[in-house]
mmCIF file of C-alpha atoms in Angstrom:
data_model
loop_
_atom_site.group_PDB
_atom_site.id
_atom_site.type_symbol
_atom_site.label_atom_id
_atom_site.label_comp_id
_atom_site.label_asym_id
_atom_site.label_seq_id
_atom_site.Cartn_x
_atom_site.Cartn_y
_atom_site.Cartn_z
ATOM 1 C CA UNK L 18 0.000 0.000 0.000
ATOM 2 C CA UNK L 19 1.185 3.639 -0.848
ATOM 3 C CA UNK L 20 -0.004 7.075 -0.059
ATOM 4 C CA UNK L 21 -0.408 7.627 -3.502
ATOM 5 C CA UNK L 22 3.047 9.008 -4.255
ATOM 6 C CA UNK L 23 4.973 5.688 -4.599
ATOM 7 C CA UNK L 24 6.083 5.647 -0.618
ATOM 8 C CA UNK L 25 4.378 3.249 1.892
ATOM 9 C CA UNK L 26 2.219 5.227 4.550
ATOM 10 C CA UNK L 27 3.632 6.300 7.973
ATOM 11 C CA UNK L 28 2.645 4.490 10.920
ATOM 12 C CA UNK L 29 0.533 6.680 13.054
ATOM 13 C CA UNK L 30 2.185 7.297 16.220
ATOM 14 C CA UNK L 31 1.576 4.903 18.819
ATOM 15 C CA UNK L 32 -0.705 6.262 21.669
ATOM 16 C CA UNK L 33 0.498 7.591 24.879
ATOM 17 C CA UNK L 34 -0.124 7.927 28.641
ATOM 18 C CA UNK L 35 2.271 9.439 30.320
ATOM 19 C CA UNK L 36 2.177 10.016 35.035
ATOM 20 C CA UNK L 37 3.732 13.657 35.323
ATOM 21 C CA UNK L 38 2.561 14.152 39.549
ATOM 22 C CA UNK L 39 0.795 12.599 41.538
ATOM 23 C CA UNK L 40 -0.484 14.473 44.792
ATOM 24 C CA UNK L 41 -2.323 14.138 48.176
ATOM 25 C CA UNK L 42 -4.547 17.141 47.367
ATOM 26 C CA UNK L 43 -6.473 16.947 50.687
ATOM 27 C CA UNK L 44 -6.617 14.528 53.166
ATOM 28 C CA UNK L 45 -8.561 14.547 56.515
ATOM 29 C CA UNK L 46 -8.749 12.069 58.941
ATOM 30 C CA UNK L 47 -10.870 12.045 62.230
ATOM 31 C CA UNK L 48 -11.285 10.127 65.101
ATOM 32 C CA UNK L 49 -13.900 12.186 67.169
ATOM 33 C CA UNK L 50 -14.726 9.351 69.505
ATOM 34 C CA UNK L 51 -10.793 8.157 70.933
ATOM 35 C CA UNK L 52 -10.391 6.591 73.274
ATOM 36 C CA UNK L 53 -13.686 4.935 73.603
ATOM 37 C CA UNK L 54 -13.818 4.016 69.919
ATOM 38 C CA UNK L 55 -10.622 2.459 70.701
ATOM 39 C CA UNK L 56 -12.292 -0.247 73.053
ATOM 40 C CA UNK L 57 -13.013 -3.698 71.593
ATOM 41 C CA UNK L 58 -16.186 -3.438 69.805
ATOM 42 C CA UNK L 59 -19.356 -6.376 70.045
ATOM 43 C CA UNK L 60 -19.621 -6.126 66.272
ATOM 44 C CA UNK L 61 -17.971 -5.177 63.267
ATOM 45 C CA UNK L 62 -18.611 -1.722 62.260
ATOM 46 C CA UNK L 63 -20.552 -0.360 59.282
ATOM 47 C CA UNK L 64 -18.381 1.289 57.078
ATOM 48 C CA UNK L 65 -19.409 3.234 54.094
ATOM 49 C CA UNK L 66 -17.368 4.440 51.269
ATOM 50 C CA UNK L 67 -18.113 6.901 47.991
ATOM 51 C CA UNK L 68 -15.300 7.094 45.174
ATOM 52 C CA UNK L 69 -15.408 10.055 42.871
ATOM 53 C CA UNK L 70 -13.702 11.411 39.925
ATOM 54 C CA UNK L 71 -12.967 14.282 38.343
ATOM 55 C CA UNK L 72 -10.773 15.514 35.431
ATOM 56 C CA UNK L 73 -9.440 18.965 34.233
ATOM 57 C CA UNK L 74 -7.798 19.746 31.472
ATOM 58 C CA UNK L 75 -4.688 22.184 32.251
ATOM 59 C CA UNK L 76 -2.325 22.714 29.461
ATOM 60 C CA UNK L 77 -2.578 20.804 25.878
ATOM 61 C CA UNK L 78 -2.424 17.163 26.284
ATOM 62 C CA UNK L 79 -2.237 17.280 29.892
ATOM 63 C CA UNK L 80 -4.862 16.497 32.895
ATOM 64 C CA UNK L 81 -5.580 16.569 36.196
ATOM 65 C CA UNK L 82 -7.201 13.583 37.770
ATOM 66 C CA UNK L 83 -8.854 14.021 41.077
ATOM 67 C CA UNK L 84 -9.676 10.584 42.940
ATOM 68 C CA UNK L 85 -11.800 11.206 45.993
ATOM 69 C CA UNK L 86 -12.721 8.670 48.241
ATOM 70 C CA UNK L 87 -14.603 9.445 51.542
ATOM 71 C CA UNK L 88 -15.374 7.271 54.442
ATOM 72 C CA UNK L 89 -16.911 6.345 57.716
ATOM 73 C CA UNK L 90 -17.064 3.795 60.187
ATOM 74 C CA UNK L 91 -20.005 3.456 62.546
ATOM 75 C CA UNK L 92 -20.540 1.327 65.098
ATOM 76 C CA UNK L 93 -23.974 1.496 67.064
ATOM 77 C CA UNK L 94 -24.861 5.059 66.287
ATOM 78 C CA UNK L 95 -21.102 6.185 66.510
ATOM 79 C CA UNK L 96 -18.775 7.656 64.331
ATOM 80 C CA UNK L 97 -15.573 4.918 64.809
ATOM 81 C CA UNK L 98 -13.762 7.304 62.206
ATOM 82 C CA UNK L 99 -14.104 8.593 59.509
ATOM 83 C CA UNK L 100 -11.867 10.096 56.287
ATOM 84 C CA UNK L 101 -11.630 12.202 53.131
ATOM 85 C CA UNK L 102 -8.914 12.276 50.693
ATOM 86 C CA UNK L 103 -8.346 13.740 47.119
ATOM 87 C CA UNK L 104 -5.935 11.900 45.331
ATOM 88 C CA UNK L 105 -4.904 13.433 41.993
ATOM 89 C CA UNK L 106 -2.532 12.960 39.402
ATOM 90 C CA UNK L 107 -1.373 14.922 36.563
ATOM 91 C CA UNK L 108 -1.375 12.787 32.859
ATOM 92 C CA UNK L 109 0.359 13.538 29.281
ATOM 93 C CA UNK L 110 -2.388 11.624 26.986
ATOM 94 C CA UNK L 111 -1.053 12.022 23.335
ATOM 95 C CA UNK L 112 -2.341 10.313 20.104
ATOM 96 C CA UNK L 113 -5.498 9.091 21.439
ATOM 97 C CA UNK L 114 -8.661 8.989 19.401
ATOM 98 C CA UNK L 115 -11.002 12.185 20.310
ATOM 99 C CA UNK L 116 -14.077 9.546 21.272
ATOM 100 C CA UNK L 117 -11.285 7.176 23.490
ATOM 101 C CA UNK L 118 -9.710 10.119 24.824
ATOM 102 C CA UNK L 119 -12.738 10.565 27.821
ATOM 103 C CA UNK L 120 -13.036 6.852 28.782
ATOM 104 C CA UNK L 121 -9.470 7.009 29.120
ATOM 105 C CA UNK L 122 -9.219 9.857 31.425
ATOM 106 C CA UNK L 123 -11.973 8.743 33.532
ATOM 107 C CA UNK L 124 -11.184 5.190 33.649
ATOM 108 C CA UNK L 125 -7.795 4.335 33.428
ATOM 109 C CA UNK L 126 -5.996 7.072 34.878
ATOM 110 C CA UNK L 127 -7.902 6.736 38.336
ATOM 111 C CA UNK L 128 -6.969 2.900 37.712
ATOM 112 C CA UNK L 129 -3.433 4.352 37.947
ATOM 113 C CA UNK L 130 -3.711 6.602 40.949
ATOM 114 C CA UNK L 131 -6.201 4.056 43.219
ATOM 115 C CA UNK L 132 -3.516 1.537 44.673
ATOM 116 C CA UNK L 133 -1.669 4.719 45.748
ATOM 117 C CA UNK L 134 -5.248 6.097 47.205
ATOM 118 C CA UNK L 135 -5.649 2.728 49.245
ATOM 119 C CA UNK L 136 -2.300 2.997 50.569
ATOM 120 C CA UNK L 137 -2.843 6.375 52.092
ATOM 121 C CA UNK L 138 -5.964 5.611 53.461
ATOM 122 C CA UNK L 139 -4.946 1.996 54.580
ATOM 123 C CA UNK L 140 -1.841 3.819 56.826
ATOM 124 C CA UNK L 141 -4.358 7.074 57.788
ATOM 125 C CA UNK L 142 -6.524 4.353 59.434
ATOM 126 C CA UNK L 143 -4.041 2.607 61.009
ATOM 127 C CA UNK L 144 -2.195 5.745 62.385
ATOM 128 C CA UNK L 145 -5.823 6.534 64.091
ATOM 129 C CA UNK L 146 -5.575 3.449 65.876
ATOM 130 C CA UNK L 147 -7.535 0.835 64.267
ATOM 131 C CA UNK L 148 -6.532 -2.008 61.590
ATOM 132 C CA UNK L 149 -5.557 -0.998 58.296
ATOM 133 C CA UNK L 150 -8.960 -0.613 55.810
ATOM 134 C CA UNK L 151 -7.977 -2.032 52.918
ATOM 135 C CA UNK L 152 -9.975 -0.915 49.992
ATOM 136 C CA UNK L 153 -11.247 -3.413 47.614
ATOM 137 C CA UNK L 154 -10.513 -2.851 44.237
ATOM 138 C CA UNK L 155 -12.640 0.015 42.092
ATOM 139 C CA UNK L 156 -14.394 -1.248 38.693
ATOM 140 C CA UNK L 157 -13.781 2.214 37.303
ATOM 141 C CA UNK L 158 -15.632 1.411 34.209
ATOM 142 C CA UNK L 159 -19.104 0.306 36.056
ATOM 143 C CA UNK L 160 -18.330 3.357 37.847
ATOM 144 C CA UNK L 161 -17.718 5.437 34.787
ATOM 145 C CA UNK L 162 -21.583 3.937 33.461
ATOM 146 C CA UNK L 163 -23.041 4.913 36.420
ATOM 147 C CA UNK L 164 -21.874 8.866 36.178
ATOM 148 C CA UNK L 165 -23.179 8.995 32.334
ATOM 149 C CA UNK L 166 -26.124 7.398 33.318
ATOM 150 C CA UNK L 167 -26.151 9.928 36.071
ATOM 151 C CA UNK L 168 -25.954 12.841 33.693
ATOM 152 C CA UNK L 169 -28.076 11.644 31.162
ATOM 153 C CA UNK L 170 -30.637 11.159 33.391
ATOM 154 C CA UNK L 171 -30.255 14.958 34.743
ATOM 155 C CA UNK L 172 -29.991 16.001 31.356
ATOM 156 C CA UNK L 173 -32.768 14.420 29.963
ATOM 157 C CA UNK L 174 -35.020 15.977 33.352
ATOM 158 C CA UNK L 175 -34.059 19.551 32.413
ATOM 159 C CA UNK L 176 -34.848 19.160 29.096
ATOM 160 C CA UNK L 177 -38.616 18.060 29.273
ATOM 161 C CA UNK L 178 -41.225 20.976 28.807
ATOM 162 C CA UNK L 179 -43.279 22.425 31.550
#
């Protein structure tokens, strides 16, 4: 095959994802309930967790990914602790297809900056005085659904008459 001048085409260049940073934007931890929440405990505690992300673009080519993951642990009625952490890193994304280039921000470079995320929060918990909470993994992708689902469905209620 040529490009219609007798020379074979160039390969396109292959794409690229490139870590620049990565950051503990913000990161709280609280224990309001030490040393009682300390004790040994009847039952296990509830815990709740919500992961978020969010993306900027800041320069040509270039991101910010925010990973937030916030947490509590409850045990009959009582905050056990609780946490809040931005984790964010800072991709190069170059030769990417326009309609990949989203998914790819949303999805994979989270997948990048979570085992860091756990980490943090898995030593933060630990430091408070309790066992290390060890995240289990993300599916970024059912998570990435959910948020277009989330839109589209907020989209689609603004845009119905009145």
């Amino acid at each position: 095959m040529t490009n219609g001048n007798g020379a074979p085409p160039e390969a396109a260049p292959p794409p690229q994802l490139n870590v620049l940073a990565q950051y503990t934007k913000d990161l709280s931890f609280e224990n309001p309930n030490a040393p009682a929440s300390l004790a040994p405990q009847q039952q296990q505690p509830a815990i709740n967790i919500q992961i978020n992300v969010s993306a900027n673009n800041i320069a040509e080519n270039e991101y910010e990914v925010t990973l937030s993951v916030e947490g509590k642990a409850e045990n009959g009625g009582k905050v056990m602790f609780s946490f809040d952490l931005a984790y964010a890193g800072v991709f190069r994304i170059v030769n990417v297809p326009k309609e990949n280039l989203h998914p790819l921000v949303m999805i994979e470079c989270p997948r990048l900056l979570f085992p860091f995320a756990r980490e943090i929060i898995a030593t933060s918990v630990r430091d408070g005085g309790f066992p290390p909470l060890m995240l289990d993994p993300v599916d970024f992708v059912g998570l990435y659904r959910q948020n277009l689902e989330r839109q589209a469905a907020t989209q689609a209620a603004q845009v119905k008459p009145s």
